[in-house]
CSV table of C-alpha atoms and ligand atoms in Angstrom, one decimal:
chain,number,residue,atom,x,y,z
A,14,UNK,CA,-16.7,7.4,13.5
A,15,UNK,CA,-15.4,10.2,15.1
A,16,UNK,CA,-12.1,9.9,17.3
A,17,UNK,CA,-13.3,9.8,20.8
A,18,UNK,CA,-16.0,7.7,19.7
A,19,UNK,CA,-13.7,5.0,17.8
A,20,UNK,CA,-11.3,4.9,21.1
A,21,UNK,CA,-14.3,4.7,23.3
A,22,UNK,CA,-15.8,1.5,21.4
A,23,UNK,CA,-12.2,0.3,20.8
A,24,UNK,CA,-11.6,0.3,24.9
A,25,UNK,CA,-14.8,-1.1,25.9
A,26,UNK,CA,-13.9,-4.0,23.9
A,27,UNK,CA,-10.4,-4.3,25.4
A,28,UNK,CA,-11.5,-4.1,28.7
A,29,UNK,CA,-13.5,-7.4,27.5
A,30,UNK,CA,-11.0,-9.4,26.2
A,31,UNK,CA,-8.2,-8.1,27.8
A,32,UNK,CA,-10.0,-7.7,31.5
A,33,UNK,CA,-8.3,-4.6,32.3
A,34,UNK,CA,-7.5,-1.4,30.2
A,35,UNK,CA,-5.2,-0.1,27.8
A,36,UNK,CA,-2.6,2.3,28.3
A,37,UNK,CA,-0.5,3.1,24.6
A,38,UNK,CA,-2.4,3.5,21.5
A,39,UNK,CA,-0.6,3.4,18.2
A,40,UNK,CA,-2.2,4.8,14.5
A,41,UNK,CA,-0.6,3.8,11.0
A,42,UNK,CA,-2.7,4.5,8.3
A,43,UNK,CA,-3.1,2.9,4.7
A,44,UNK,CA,-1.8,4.7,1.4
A,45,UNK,CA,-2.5,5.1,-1.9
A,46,UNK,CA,-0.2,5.0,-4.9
A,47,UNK,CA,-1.2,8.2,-7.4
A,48,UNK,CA,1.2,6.9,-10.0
A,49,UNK,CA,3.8,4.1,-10.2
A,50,UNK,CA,2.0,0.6,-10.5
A,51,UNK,CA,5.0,-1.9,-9.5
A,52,UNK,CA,7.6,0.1,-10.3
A,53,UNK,CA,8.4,0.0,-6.6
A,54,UNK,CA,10.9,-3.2,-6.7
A,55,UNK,CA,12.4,-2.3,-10.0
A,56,UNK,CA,13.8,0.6,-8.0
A,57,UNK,CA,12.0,3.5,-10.1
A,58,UNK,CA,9.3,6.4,-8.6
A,59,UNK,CA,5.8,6.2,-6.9
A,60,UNK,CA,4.1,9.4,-6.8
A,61,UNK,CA,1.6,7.8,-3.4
A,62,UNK,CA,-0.1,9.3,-0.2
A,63,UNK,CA,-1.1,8.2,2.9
A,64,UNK,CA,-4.4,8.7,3.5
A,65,UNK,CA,-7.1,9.0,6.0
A,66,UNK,CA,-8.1,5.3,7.0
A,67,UNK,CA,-5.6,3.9,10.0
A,68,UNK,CA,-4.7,0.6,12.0
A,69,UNK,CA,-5.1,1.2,15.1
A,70,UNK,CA,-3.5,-0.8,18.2
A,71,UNK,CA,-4.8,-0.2,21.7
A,72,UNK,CA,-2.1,-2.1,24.2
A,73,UNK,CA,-1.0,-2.7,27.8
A,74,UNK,CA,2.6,-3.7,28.5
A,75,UNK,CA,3.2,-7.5,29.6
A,76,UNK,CA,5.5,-8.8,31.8
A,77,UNK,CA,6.1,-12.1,30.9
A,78,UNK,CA,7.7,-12.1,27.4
A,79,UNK,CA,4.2,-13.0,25.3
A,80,UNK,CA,1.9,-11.0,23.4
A,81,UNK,CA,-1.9,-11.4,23.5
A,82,UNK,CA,-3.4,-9.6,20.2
A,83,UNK,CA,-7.1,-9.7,18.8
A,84,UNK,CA,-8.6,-7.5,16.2
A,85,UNK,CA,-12.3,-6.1,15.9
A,86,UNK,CA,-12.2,-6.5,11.8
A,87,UNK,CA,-11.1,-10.3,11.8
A,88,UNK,CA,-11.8,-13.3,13.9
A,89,UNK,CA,-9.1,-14.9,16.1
A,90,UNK,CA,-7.2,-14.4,19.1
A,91,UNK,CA,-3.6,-15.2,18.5
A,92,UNK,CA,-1.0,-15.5,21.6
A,93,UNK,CA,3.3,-16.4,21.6
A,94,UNK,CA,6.0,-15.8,23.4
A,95,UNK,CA,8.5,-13.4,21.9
A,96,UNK,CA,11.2,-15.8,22.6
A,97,UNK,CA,9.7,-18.5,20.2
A,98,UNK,CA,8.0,-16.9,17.3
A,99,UNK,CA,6.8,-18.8,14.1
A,100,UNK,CA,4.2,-18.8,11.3
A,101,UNK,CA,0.3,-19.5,12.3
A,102,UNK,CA,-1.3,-20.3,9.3
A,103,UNK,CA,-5.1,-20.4,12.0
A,104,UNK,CA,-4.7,-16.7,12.3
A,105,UNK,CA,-3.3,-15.2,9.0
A,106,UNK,CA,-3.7,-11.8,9.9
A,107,UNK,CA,-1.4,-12.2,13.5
A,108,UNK,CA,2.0,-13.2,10.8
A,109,UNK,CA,2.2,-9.2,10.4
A,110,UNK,CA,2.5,-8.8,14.0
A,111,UNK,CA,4.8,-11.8,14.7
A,112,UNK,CA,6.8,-10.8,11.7
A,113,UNK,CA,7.8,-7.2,12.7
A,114,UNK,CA,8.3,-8.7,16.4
A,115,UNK,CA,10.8,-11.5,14.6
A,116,UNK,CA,12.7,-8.8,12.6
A,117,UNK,CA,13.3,-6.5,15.4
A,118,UNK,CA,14.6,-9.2,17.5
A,119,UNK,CA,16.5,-10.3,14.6
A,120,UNK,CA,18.5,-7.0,14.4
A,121,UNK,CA,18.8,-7.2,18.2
A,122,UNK,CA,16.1,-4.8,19.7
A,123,UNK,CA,15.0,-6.3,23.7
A,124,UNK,CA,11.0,-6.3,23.0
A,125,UNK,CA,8.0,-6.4,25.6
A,126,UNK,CA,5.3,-8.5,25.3
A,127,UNK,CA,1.8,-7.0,25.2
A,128,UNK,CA,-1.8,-7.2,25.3
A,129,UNK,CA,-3.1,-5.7,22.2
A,130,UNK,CA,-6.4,-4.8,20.4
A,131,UNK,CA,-6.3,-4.0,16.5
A,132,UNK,CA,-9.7,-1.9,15.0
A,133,UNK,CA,-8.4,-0.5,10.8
A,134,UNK,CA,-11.1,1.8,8.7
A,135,UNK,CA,-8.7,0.2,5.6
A,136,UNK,CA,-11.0,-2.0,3.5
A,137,UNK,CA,-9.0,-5.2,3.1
A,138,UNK,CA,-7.4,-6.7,0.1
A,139,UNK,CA,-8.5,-3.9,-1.9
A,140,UNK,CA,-5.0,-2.5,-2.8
A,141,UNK,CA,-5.3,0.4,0.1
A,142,UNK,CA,-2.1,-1.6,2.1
A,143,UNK,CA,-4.3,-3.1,5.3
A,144,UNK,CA,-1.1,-5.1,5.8
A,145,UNK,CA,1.5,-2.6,5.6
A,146,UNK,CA,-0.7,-0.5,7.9
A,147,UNK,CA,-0.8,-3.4,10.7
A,148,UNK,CA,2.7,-4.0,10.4
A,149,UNK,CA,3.5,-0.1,10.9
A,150,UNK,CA,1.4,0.2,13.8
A,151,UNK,CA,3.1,-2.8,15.2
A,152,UNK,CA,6.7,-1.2,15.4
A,153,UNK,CA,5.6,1.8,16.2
A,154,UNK,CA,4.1,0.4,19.5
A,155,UNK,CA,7.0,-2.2,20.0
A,156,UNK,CA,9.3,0.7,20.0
A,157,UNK,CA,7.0,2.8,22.2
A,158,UNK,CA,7.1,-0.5,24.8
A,159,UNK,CA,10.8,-1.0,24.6
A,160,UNK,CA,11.4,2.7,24.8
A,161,UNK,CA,13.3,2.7,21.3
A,162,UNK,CA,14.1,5.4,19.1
A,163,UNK,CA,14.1,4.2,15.3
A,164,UNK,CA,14.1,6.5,12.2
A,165,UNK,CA,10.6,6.2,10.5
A,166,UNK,CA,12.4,5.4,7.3
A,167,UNK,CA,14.0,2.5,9.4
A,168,UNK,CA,10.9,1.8,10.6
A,169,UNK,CA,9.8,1.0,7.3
A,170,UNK,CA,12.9,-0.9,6.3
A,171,UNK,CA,12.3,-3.5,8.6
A,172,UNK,CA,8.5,-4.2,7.9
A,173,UNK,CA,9.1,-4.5,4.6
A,174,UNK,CA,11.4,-7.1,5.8
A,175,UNK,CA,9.0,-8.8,7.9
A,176,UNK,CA,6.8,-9.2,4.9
A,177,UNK,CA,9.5,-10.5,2.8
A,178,UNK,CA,11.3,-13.1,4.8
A,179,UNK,CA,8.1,-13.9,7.7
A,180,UNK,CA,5.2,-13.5,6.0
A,181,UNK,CA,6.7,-14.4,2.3
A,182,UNK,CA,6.0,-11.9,0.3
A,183,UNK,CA,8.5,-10.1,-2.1
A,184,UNK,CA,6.6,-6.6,-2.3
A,185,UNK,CA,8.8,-3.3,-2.4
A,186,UNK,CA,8.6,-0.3,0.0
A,187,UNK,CA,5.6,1.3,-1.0
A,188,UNK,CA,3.2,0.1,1.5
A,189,UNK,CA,5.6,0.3,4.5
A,190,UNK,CA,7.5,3.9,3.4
A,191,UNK,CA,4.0,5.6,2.6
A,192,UNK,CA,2.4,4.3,5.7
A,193,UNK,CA,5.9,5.1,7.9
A,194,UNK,CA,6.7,8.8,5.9
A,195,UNK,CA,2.9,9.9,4.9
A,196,UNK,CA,2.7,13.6,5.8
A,197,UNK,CA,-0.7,15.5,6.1
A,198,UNK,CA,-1.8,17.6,3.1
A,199,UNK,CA,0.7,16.3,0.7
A,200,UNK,CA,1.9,13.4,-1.4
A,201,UNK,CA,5.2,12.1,-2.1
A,202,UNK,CA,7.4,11.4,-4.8
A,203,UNK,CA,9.4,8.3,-3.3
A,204,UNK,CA,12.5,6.7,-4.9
A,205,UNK,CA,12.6,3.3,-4.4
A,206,UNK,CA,16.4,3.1,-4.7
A,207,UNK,CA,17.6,6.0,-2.8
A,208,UNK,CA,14.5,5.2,-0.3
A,209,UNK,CA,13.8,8.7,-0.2
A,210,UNK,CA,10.9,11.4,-0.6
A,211,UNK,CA,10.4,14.5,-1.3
A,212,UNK,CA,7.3,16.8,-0.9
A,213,UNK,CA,5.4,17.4,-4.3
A,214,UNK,CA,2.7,19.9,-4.1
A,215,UNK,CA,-0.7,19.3,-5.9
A,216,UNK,CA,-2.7,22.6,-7.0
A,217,UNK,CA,-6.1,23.2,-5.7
A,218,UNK,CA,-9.2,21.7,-7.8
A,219,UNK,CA,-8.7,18.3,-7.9
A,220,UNK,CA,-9.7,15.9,-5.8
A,221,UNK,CA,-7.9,12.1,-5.0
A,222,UNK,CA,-10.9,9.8,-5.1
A,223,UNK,CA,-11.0,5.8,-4.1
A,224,UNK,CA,-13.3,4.3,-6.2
A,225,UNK,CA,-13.2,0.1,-4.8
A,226,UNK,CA,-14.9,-2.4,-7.3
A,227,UNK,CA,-15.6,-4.7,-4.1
A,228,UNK,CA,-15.3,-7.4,-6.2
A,229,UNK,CA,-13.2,-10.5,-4.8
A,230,UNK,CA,-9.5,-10.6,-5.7
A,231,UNK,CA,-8.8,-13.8,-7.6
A,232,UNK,CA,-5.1,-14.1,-6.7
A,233,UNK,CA,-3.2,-17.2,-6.3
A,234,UNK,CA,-0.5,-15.8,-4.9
A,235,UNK,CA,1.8,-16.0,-7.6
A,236,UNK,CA,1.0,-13.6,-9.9
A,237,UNK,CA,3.1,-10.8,-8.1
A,238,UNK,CA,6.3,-12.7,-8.0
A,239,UNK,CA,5.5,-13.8,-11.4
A,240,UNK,CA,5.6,-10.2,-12.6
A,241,UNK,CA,8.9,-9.2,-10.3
A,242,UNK,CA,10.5,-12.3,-11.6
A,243,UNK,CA,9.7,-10.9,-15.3
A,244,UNK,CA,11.0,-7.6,-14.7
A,245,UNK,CA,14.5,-9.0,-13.3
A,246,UNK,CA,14.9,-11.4,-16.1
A,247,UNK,CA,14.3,-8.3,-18.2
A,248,UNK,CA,16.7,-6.1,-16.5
A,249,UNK,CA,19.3,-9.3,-16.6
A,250,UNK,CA,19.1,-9.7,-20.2
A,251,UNK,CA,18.9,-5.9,-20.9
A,252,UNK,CA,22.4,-5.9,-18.9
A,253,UNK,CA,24.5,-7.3,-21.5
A,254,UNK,CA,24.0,-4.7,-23.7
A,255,UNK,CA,23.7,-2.1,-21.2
A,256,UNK,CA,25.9,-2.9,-18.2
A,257,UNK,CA,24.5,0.6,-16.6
A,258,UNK,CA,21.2,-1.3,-16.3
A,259,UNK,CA,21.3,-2.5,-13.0
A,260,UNK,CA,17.2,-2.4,-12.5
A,261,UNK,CA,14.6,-1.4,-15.2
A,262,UNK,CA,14.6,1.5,-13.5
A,263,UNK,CA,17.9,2.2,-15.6
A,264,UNK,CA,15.8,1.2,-18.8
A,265,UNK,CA,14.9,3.7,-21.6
A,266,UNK,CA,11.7,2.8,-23.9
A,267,UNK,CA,14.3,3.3,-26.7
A,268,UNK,CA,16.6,0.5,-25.6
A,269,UNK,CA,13.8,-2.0,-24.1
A,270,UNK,CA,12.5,-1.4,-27.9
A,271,UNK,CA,16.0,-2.0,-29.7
A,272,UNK,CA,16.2,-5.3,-27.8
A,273,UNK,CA,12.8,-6.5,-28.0
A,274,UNK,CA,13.7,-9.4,-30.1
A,275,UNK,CA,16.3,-10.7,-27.4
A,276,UNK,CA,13.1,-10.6,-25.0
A,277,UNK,CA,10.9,-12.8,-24.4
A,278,UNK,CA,7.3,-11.6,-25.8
A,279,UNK,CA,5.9,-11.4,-22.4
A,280,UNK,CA,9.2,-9.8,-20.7
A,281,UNK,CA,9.3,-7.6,-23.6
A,282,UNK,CA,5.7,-6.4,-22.5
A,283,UNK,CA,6.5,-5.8,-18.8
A,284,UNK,CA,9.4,-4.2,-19.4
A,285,UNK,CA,7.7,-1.9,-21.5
A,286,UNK,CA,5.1,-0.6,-19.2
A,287,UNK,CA,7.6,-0.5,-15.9
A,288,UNK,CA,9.7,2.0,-18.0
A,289,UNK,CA,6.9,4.2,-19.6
A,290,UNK,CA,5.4,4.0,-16.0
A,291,UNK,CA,8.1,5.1,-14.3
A,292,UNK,CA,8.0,7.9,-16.3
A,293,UNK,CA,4.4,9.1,-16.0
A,294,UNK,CA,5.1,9.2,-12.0
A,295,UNK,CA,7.5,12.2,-13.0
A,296,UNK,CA,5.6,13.7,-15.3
A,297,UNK,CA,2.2,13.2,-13.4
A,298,UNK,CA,3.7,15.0,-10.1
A,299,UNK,CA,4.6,17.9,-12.2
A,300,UNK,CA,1.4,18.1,-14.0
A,301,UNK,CA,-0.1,18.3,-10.4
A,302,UNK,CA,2.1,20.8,-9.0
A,303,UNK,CA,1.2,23.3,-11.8
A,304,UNK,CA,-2.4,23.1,-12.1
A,305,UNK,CA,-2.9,21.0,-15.3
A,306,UNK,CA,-5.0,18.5,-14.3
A,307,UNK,CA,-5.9,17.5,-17.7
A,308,UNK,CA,-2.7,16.3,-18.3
A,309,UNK,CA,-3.0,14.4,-15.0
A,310,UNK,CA,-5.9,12.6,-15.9
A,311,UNK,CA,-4.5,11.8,-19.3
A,312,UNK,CA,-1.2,10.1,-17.8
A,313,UNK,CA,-3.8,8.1,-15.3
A,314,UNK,CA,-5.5,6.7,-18.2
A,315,UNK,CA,-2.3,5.7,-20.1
A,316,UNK,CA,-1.1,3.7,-17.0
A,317,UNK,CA,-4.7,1.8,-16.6
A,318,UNK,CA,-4.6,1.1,-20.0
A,319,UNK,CA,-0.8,0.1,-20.2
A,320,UNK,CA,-1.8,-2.3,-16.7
A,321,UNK,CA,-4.6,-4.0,-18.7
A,322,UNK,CA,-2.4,-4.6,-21.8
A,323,UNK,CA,1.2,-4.6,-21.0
A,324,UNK,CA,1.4,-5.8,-17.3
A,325,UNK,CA,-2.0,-7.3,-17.1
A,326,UNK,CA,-3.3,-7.2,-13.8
A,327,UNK,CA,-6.5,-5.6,-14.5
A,328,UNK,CA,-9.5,-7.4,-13.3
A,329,UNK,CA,-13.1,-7.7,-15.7
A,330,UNK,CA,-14.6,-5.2,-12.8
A,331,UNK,CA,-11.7,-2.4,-13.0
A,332,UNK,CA,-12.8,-2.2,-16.3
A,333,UNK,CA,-15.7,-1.7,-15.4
A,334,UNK,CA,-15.3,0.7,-12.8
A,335,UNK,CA,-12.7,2.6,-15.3
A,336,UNK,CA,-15.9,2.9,-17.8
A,337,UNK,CA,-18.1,4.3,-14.9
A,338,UNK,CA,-15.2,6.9,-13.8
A,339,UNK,CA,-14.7,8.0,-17.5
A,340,UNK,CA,-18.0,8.8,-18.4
A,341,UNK,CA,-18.8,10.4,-14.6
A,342,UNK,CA,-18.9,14.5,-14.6
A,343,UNK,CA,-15.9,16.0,-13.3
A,344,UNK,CA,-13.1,12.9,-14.0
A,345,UNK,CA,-10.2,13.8,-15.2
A,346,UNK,CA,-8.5,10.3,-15.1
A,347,UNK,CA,-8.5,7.0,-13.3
A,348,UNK,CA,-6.0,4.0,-12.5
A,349,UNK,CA,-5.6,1.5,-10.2
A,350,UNK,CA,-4.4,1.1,-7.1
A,351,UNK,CA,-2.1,-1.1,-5.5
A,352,UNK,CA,-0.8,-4.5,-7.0
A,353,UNK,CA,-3.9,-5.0,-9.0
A,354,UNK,CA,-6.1,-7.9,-10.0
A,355,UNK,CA,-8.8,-6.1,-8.1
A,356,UNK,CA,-9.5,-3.2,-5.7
A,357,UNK,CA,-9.5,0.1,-6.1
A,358,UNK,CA,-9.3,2.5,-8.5
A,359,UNK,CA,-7.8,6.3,-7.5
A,360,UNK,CA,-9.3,8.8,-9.1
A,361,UNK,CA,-8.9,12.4,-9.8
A,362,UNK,CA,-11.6,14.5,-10.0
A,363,UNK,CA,-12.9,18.1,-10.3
A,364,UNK,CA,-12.8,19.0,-6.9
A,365,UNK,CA,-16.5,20.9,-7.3
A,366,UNK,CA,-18.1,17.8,-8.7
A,367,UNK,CA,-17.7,15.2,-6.1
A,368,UNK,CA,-21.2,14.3,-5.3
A,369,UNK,CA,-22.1,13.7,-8.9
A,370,UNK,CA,-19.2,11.9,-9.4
A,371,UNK,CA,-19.8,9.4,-7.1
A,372,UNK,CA,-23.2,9.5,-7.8
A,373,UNK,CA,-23.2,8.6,-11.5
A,374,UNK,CA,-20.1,6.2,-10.5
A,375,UNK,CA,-21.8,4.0,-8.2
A,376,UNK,CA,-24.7,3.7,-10.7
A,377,UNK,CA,-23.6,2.8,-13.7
A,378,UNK,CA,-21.1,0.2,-11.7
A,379,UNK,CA,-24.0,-1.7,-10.0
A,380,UNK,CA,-25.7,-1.0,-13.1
A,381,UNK,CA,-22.8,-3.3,-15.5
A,382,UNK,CA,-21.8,-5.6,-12.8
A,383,UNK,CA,-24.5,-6.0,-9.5
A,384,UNK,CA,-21.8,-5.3,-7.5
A,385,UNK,CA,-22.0,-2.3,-4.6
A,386,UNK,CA,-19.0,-0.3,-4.5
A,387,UNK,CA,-17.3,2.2,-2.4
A,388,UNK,CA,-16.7,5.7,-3.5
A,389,UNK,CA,-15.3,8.2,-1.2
A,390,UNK,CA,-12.6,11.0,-1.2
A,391,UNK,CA,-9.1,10.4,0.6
A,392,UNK,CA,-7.1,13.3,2.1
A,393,UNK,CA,-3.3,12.8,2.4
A,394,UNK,CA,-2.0,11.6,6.2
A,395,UNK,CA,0.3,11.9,8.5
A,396,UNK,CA,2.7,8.6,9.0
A,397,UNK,CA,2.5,6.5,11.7
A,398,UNK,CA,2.4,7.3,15.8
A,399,UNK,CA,1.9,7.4,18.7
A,400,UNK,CA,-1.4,8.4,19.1
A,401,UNK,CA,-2.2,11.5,22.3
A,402,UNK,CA,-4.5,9.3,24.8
A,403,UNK,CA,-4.0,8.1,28.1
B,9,GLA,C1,1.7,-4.0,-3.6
B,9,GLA,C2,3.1,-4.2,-3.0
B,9,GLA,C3,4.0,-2.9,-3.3
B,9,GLA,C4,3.9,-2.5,-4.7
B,9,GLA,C5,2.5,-2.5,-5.2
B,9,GLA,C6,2.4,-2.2,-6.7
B,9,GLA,O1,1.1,-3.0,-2.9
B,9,GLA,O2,3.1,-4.4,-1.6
B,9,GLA,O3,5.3,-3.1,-2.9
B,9,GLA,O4,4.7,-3.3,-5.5
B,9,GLA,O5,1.8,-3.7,-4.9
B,9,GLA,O6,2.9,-1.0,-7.1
């Protein structure tokens, strides 16, 4: 949909709800993690992107302390008063609003209420960060109501927090930095401790591809902590020998070896990945830099494969979207995206072959699992704004 076209059918529908019309709209768009599967909270690298599918918010200031908020991808209209703010559990999606509204308020920020209207082109629960992109847009236009000026890096500070201590759930920065920092035409190599980025080039002829298995997440919910809570007892254990280890971001493959009988077998497994795929997200954002794209692919295959055997949150359809990828013309590599256990897969691809990628792609997927997937091309973002209209 083109831009005047999605505000045009985003407006009408405001005017509807809302009875009268908007007058801020607010963009913050989804990302994707080109290397660095969950090394986020042990305070290592992510090589990641934000791309070009958004959240959008259209809004009109309130003046009576609530906020009114529907969305055009999810059912529910969900109202409160900024004064009183707690959980809904009818209207699941509304926590990522009320969250980043809590936090603020929490570190002392004056907020106005609003009437709001959410439309997002990010598929959902498919590892692209729909959440981190609502929560994003949602400072961005609290700050634009209360007339605030916050650092974007801030910004994402304190929706991560809103997902950690409102919503409940212990993810890292990724989502929130990447959707916050993204800039256009590049990716970045973050560092989870230091929270900062810097701009990493990627040579002309390949191209970053999304390949979603649309298959159904089977998630209870605790697998992610499981595997954070893994990687700490890891780093605690690895701390006696090696006070200098204060994350397993500090870890060597030599020393999580050496100690691998004071590990527990599964620990042992986890740690090993998070330390090798730390690695890769350096050595990945130099192979893209210089043109060997090869190499790229080759790292991207090493951290699928060390996700389905070491930290196992590879689903029965990544593997086979990961077959469909491999034997499509012009892949280089594939891994996947996000936490896992379903989703997408991010592929790089020979930028002139494209079509028949995704061609062959989608066919032999359907063909091993009857299931219709998505296969498009992403194009790295700008971070979160303010959008031009009214
Ligand atoms: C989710 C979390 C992130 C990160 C990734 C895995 O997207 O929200 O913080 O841990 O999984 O890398």
């Amino acid at each position: 949909m083109k831009i005047q076209q999605r505000k045009n059918f985003i407006e009408e529908k405001f005017i509807d709800i809302h009875k009268k019309s908007s007058t801020v709209w607010v963009q913050a768009p989804g990302r994707v993690d080109l290397m660095g599967s969950h090394t986020d909270y042990n305070l290592g690298y992510v090589l990641t992107q934000a791309i070009d599918r958004n959240t959008w918010i259209a809004a009109r200031p309130r003046n009576d302390g609530r906020v009114r908020i529907a969305s055009l991808d999810v059912d529910g209209i969900a109202e409160f008063d900024l004064e009183s703010i707690i959980y809904n559990e009818k209207i699941p999606w509304s926590n990522y609003v009320r969250g980043v509204a809590d936090v603020y308020q929490k570190e002392g920020y004056e907020l106005n209420g609003f009437d709001g209207l959410v439309h997002s082109t990010i598929p959902f629960g498919s590892g692209l960060s729909s959440s981190a992109a609502l929560e994003v847009a949602t400072a961005v236009l609290l700050e634009s109501l209360a007339d605030l000026e916050i650092a974007p890096v801030k910004r994402a500070i304190l929706c991560q927090r809103a997902e950690n201590e409102f919503v409940g759930m212990n993810c890292g920065i990724l989502d929130q930095y990447s959707s916050a920092m993204g800039e256009e035409g590049s990716v970045l190599l973050l560092d989870c401790r230091s929270i900062t980025s810097e701009i990493k080039p990627i040579a002309p002829g390949v191209q970053v591809m999304i390949c979603d298995t649309r298959a159904e997440r089977a998630l209870t919910g605790s697998e992610y902590p499981e595997r954070r809570a893994q990687c700490e007892e890891g780093a605690r254990i690895l701390r006696k020998f090696y006070p200098e280890i204060k994350s397993l971001r500090d870890a060597t493959l030599e020393k999580v070896q050496t100690h691998r009988d004071d590990l527990d077998p599964v620990v042992y497994k986890r740690c090993h990945f998070i330390v090798e795929e730390n690695q890769r997200v350096l050595d990945i954002a130099d192979a893209l830099a210089s043109g060997e794209h090869h190499k790229a692919g080759r790292l991207a295959v090493e951290s699928f494969r060390g996700a389905r055997d070491l930290y196992e949150i590879v689903s029965d359809e990544m593997i086979a979207m990961h077959a469909a990828i491999m034997s499509a013309p012009g892949a280089y590599g594939a891994r996947g995206a996000g936490a896992g256990f379903g989703g997408c897969l991010v592929a790089f691809v020979e930028s002139d072959s494209i079509e028949a990628f995704a061609e062959h792609v989608q066919k032999e997927y359907v063909s091993s699992t009857g299931i219709e997937p998505e296969i498009y091309p992403v194009q790295a973002a700008k971070g979160a704004g303010v959008l031009p209209f009214n």
